[in-house]
PDB file of C-alpha atoms and ligand atoms in Angstrom:
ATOM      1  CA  UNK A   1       0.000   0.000   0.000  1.00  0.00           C
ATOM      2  CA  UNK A   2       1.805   3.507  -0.757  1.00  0.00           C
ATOM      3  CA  UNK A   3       0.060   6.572   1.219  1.00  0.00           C
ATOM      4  CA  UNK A   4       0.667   9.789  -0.404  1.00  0.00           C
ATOM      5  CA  UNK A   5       0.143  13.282   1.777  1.00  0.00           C
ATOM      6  CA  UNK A   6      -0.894  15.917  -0.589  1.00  0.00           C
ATOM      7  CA  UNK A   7      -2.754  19.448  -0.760  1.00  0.00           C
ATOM      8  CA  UNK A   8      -5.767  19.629  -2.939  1.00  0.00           C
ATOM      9  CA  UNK A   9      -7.909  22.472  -2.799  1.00  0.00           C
ATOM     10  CA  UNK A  10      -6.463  23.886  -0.205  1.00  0.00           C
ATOM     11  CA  UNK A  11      -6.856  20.970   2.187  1.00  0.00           C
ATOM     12  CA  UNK A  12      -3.892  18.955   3.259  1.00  0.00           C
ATOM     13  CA  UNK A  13      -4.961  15.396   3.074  1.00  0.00           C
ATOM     14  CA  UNK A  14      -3.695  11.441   3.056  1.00  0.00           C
ATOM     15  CA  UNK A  15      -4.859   9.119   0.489  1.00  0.00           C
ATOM     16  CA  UNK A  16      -3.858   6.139  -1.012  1.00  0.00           C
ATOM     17  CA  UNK A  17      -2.805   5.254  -4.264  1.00  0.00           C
ATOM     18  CA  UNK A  18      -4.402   3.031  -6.777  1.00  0.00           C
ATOM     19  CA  UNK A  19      -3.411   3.207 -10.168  1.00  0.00           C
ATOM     20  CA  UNK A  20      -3.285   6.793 -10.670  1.00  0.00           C
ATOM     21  CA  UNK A  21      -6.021   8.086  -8.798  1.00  0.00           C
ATOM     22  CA  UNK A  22      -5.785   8.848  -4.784  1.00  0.00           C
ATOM     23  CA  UNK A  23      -8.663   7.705  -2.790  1.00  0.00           C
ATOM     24  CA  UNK A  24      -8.219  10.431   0.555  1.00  0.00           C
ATOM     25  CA  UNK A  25      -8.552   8.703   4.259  1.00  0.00           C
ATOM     26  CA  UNK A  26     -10.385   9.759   6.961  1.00  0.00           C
ATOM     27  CA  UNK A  27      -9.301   9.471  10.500  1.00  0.00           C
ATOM     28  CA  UNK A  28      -5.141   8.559  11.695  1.00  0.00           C
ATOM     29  CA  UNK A  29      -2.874   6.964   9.751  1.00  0.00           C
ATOM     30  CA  UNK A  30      -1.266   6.327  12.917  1.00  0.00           C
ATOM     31  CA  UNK A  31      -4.617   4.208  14.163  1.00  0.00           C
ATOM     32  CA  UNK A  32      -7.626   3.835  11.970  1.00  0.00           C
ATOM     33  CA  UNK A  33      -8.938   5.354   9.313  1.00  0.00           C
ATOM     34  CA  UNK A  34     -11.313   4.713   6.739  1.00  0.00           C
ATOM     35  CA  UNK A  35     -10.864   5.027   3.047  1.00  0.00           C
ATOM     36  CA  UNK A  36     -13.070   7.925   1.236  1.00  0.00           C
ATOM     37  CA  UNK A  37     -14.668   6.778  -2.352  1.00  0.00           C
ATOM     38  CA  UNK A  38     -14.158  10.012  -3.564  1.00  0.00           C
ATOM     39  CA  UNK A  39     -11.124   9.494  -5.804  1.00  0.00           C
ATOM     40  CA  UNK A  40      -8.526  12.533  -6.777  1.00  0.00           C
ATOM     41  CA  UNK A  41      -6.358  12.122  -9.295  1.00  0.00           C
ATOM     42  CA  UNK A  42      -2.516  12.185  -8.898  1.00  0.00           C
ATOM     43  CA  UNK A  43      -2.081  14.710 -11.684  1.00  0.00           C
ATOM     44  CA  UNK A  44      -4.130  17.438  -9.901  1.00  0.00           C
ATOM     45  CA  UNK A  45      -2.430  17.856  -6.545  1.00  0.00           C
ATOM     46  CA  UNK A  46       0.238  18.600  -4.752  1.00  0.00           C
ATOM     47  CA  UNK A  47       2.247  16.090  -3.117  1.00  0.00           C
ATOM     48  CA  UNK A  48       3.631  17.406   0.083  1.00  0.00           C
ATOM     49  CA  UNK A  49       6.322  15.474   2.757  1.00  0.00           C
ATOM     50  CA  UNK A  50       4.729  12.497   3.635  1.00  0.00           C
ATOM     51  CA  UNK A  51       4.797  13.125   7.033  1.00  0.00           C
ATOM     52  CA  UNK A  52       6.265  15.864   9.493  1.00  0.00           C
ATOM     53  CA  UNK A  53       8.306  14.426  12.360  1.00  0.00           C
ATOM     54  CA  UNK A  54       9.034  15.278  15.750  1.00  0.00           C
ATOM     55  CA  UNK A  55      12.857  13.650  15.011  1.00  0.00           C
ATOM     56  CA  UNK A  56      15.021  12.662  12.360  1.00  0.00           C
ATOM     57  CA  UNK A  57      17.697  10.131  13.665  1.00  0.00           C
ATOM     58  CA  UNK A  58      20.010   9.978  11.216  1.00  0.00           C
ATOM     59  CA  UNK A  59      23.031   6.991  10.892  1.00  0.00           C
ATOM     60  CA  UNK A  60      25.865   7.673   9.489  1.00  0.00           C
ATOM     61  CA  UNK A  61      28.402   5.056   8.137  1.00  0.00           C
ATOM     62  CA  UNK A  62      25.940   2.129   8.033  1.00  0.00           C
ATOM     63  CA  UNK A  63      27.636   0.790   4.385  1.00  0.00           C
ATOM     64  CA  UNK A  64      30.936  -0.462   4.863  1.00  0.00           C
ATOM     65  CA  UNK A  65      32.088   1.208   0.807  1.00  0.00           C
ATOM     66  CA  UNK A  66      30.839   4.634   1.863  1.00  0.00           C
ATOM     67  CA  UNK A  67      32.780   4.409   5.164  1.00  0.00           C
ATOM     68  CA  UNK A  68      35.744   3.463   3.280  1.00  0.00           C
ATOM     69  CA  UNK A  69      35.154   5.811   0.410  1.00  0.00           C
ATOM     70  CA  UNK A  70      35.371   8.899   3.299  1.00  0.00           C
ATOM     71  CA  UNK A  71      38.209   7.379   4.862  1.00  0.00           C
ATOM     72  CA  UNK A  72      36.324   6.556   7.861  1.00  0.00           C
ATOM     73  CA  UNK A  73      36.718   2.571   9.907  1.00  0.00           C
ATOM     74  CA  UNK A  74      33.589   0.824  10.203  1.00  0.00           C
ATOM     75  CA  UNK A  75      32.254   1.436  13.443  1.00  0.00           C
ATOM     76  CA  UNK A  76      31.235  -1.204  16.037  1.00  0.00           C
ATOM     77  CA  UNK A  77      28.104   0.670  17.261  1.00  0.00           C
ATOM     78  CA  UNK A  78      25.859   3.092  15.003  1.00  0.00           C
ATOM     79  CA  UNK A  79      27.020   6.406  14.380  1.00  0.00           C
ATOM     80  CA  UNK A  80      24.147   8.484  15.229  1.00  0.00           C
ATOM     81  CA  UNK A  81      23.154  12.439  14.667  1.00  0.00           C
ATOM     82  CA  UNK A  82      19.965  14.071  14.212  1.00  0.00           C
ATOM     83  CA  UNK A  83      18.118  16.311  11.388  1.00  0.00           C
ATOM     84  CA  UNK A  84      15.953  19.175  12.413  1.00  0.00           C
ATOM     85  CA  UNK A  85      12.622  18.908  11.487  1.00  0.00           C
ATOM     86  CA  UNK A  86      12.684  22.301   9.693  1.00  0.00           C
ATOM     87  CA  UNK A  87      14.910  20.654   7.390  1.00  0.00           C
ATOM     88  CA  UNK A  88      11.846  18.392   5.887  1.00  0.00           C
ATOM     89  CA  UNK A  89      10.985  19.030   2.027  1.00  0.00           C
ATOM     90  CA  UNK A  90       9.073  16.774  -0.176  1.00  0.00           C
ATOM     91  CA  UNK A  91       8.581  15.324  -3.621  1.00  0.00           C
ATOM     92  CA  UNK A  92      10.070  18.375  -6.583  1.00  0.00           C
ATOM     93  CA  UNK A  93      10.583  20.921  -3.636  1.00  0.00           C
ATOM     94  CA  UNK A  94      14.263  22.924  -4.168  1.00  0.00           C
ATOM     95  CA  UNK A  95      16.877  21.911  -2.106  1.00  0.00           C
ATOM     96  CA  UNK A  96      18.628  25.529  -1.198  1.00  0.00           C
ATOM     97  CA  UNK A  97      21.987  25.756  -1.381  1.00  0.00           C
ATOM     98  CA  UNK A  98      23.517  27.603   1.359  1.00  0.00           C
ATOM     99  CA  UNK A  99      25.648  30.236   0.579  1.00  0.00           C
ATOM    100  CA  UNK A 100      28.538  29.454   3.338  1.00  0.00           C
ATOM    101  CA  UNK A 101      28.818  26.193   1.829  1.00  0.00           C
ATOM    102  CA  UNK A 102      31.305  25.705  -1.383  1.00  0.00           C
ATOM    103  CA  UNK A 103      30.037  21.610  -1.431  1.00  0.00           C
ATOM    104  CA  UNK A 104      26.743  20.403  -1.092  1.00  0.00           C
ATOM    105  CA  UNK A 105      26.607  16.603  -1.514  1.00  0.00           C
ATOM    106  CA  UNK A 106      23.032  13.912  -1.873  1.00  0.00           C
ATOM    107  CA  UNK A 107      22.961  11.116   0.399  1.00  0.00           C
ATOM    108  CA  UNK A 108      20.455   8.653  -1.030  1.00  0.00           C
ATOM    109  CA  UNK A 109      18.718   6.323   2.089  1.00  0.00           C
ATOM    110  CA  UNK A 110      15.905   3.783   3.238  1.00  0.00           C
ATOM    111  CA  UNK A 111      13.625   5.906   5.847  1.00  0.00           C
ATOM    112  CA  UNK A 112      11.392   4.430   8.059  1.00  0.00           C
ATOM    113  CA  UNK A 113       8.697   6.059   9.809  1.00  0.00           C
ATOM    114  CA  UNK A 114       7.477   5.273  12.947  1.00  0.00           C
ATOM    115  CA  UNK A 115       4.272   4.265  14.161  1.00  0.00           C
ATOM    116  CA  UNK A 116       3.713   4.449  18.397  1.00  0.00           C
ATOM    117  CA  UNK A 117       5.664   5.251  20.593  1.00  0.00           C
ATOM    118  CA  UNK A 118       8.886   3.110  20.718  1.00  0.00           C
ATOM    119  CA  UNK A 119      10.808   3.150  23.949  1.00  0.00           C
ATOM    120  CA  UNK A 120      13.643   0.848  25.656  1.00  0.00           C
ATOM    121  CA  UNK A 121      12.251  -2.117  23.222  1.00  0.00           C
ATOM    122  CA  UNK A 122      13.567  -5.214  24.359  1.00  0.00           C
ATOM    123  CA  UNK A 123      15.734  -7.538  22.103  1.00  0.00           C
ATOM    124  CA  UNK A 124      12.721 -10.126  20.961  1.00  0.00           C
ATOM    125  CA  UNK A 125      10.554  -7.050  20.501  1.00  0.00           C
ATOM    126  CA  UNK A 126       8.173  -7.266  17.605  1.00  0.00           C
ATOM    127  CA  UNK A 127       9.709  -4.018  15.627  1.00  0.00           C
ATOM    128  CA  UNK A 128       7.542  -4.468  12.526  1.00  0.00           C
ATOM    129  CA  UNK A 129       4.980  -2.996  14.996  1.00  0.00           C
ATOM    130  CA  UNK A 130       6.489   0.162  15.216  1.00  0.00           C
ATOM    131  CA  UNK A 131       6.874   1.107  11.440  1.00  0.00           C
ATOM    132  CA  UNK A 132       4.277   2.408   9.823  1.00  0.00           C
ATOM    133  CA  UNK A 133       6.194   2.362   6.478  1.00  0.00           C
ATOM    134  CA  UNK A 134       9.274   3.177   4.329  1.00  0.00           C
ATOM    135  CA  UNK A 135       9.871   6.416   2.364  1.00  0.00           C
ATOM    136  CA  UNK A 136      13.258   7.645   0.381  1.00  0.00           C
ATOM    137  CA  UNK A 137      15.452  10.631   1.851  1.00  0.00           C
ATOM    138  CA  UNK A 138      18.023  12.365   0.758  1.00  0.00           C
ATOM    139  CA  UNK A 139      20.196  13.064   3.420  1.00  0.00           C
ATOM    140  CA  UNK A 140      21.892  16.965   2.200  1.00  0.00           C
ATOM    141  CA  UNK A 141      25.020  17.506   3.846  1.00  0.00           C
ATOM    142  CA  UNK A 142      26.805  20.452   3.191  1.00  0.00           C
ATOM    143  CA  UNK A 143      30.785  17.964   3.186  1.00  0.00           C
ATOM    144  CA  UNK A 144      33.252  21.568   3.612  1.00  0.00           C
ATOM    145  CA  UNK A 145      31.275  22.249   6.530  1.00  0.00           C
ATOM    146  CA  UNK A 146      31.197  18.862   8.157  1.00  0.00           C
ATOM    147  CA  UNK A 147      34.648  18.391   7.766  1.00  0.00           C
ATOM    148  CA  UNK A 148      35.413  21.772   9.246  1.00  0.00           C
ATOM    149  CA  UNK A 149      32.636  21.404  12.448  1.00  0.00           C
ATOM    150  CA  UNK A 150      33.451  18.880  15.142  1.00  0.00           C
ATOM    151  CA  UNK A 151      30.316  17.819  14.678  1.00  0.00           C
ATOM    152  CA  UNK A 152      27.511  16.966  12.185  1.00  0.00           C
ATOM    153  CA  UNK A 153      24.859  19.793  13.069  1.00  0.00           C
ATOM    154  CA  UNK A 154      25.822  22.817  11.045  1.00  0.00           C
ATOM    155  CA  UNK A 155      26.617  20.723   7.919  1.00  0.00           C
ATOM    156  CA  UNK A 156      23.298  18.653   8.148  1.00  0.00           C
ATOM    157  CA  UNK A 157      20.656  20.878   9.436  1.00  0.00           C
ATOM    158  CA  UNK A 158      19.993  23.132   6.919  1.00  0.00           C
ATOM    159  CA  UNK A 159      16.663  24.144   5.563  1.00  0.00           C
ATOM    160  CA  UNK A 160      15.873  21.959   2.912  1.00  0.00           C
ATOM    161  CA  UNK A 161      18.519  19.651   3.796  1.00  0.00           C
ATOM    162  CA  UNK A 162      15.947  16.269   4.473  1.00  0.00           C
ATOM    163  CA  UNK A 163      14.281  15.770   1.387  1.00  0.00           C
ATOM    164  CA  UNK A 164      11.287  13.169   2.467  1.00  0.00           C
ATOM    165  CA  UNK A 165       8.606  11.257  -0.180  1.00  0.00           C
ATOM    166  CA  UNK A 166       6.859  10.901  -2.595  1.00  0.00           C
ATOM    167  CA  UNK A 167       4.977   8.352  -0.247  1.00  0.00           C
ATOM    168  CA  UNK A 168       4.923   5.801   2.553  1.00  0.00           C
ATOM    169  CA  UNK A 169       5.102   2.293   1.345  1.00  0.00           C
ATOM    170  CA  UNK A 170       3.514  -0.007   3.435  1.00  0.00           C
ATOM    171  CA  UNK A 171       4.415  -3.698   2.011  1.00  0.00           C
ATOM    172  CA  UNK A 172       8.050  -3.295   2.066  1.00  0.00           C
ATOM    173  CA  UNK A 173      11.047  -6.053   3.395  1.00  0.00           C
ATOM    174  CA  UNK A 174      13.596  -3.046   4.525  1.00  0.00           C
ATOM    175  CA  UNK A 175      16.001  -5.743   4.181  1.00  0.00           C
ATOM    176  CA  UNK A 176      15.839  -5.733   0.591  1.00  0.00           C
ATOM    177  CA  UNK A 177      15.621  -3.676  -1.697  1.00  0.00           C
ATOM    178  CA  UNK A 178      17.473  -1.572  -3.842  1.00  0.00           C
ATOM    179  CA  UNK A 179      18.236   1.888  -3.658  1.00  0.00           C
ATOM    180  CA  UNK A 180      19.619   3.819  -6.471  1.00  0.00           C
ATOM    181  CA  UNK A 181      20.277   7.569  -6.603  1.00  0.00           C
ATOM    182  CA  UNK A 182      20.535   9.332 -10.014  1.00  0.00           C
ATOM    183  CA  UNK A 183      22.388  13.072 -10.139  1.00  0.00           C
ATOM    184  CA  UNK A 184      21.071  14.705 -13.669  1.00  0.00           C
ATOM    185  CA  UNK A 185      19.758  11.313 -14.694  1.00  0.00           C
ATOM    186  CA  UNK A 186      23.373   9.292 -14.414  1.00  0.00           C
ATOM    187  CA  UNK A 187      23.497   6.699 -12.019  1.00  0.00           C
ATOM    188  CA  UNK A 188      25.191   7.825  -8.679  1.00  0.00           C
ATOM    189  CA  UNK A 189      24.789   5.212  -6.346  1.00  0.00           C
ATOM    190  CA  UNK A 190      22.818   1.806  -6.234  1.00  0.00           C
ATOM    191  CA  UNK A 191      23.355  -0.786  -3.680  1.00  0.00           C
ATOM    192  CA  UNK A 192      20.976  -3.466  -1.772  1.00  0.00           C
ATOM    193  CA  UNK A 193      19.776  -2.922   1.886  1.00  0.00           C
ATOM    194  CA  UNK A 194      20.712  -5.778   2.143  1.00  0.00           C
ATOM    195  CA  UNK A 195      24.480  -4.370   2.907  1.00  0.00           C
ATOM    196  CA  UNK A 196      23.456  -1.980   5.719  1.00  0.00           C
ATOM    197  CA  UNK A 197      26.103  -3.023   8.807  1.00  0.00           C
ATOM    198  CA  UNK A 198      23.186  -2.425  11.108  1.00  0.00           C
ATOM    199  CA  UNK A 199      19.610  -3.527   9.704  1.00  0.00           C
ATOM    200  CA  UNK A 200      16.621  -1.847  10.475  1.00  0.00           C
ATOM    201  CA  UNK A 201      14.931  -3.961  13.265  1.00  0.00           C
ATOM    202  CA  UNK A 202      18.595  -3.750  14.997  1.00  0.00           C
ATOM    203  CA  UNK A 203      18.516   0.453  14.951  1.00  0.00           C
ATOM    204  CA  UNK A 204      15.039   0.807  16.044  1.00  0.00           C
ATOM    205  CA  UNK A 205      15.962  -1.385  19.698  1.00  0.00           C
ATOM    206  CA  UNK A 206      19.351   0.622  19.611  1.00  0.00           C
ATOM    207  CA  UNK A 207      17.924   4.007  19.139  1.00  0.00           C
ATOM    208  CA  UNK A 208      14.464   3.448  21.502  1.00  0.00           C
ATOM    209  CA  UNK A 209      17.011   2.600  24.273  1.00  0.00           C
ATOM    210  CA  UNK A 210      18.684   5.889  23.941  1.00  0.00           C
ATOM    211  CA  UNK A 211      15.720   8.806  22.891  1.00  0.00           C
ATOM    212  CA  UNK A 212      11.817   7.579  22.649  1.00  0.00           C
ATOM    213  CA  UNK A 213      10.757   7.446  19.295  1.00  0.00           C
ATOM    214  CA  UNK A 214       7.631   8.928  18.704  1.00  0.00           C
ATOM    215  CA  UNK A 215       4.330   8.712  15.967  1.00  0.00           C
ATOM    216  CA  UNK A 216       5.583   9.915  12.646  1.00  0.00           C
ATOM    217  CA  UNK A 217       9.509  10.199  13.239  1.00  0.00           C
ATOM    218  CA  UNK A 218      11.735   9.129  11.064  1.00  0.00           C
ATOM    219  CA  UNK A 219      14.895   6.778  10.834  1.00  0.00           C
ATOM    220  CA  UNK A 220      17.814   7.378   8.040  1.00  0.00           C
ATOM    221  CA  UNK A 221      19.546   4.320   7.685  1.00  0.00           C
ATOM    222  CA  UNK A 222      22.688   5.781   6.284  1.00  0.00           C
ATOM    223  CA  UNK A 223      23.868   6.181   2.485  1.00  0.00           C
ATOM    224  CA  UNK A 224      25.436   3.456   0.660  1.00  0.00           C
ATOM    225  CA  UNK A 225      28.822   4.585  -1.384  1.00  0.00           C
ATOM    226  CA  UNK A 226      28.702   6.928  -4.222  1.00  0.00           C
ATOM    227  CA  UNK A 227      28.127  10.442  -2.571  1.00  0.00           C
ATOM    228  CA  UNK A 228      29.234  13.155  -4.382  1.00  0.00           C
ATOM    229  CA  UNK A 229      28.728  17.260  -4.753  1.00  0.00           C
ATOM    230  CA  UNK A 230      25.415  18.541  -6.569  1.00  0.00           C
ATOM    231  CA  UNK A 231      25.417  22.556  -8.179  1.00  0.00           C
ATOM    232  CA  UNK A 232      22.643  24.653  -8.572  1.00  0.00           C
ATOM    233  CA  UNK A 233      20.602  23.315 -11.434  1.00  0.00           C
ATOM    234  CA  UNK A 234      21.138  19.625 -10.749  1.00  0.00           C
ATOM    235  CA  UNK A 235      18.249  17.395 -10.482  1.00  0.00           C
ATOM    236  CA  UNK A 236      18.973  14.797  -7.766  1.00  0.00           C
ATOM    237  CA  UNK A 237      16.458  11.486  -7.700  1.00  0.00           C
ATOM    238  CA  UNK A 238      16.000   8.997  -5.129  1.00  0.00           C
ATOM    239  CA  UNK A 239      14.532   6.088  -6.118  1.00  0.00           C
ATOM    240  CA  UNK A 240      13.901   3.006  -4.208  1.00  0.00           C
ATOM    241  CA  UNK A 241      12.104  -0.319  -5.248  1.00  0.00           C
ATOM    242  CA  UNK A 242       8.895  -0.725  -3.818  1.00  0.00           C
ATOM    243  CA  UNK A 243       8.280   3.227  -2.723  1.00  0.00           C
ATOM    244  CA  UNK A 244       8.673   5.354  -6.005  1.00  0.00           C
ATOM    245  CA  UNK A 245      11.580   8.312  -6.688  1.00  0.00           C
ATOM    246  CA  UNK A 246      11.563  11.363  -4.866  1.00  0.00           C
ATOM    247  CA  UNK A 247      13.023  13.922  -7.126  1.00  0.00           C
ATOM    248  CA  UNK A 248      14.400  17.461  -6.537  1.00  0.00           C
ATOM    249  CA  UNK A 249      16.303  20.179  -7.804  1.00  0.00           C
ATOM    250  CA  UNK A 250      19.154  22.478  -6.635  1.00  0.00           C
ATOM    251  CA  UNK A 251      18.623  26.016  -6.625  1.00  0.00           C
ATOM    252  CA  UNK A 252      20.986  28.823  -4.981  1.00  0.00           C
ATOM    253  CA  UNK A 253      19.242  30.618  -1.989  1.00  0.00           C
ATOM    254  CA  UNK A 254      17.711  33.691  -3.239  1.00  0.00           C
ATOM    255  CA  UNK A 255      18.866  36.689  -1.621  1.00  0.00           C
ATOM    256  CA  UNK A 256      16.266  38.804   0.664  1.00  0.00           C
ATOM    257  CA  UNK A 257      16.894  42.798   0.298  1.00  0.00           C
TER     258      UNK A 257
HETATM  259 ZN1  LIG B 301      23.378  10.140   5.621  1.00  0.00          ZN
END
């Protein structure tokens, strides 16, 4: 099942996709809702981030190439750092690029959105229950910046930096699948899930024992190798079997006088 979030005159609204039309939901996608037989189709709305979280909890390093490929070790534990949400964009939204920044790089990932409240989850805890579904992010990262900082925040944290959609896919084995990321069309990166050093059931115990994970938050399960710089202009696609692409374009921030 993919669940798109989308506006449509001038309501915001869930619906689900069959074929190309979107039947909208009533109630929580969280809970229970019922589906509406008033179908929109795809072609005259406005797809929007398919959710807004409380959290991102980013990995980093959870490939072993694109540890090596940054010259980093693989690490024993998972490397974590967070997003703001005011970083969140969705499906053909611009990704700004900052000004301070001379290298702006894609990270194509998994994400996985959570469903209730997920905290201190024992080891035989039945995760599945916790994810509501799977979307495609692209993980921005402004690389001069990170390198410079100690730490991740500046370089990450952007606005427009978490680029989030186009849906949440329901039916999906986060195990594997294959992720590909496409800069201007060319292939940039493709690997299996497969590959992740830590798989998703593993991070949601790890990361419930440390913050709670709430409704709606969302997990980035780290970029496979093949990051590299984007320029105003580009057109950057994530594109994941079994959720859709998320596309969007680099534009330079547009000065305010
Ligand atoms: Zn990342």
């Amino acid at each position: 099942m993919k669940i798109y979030r989308f506006r449509y005159r001038k309501k915001i609204l869930y619906g689900l996709l069959k074929e190309d039309v979107l039947f909208p939901i009533r109630g929580s996608i969280f809970r229970n809702y019922k589906i509406q037989d008033s179908p929109i189709p795809i072609s005259e709305v406005t797809l929007l981030p398919p959710i807004i979280p409380s959290k991102i909890v980013c990995v980093g390093r959870n490939y072993r190439e694109h540890a090596g490929e940054l010259g980093n070790p693989v690490p024993a534990e998972p490397l974590l750092f967070l997003k703001p949400p005011s970083a969140v964009i969705g499906p053909l939204q611009a990704i700004i690029y900052p000004e301070v920044s001379q290298r702006v790089d894609y990270e194509g990932e998994l994400a996985v959105i959570i469903k209730k409240r997920a905290s201190q989850l024992p080891e035989e805890a039945p995760w599945q229950e916790y994810v509501l579904g799977y979307t495609c992010f692209n993980d921005i990262t402004a690389r001069d910046l990170q390198m410079k900082d100690v730490q991740f925040t500046r370089a990450k944290s952007f606005d427009t930096f978490a680029a989030v959609g186009p849906c949440l896919a329901t039916d999906l084995d986060p195990g594997a699948v294959q992720l590909k990321t496409f800069l201007n069309g060319k292939l940039v990166q493709a690997a299996s899930t497969r590959n992740m050093i830590f798989p998703v059931p593993f991070l949601i115990r790890y990361i419930s024992r440390i913050m709670t994970l709430e409704p709606g938050d969302i997990i980035a399960t780290g970029t496979p190798a093949g990051v590299g710089p984007m320029q105003p202009g580009d057109r950057v696609e994530v594109q994941i079997e079994g959720i859709g692409t998320l596309s969007n374009q680099v534009k330079k921030i547009e000065t305010r006088r």
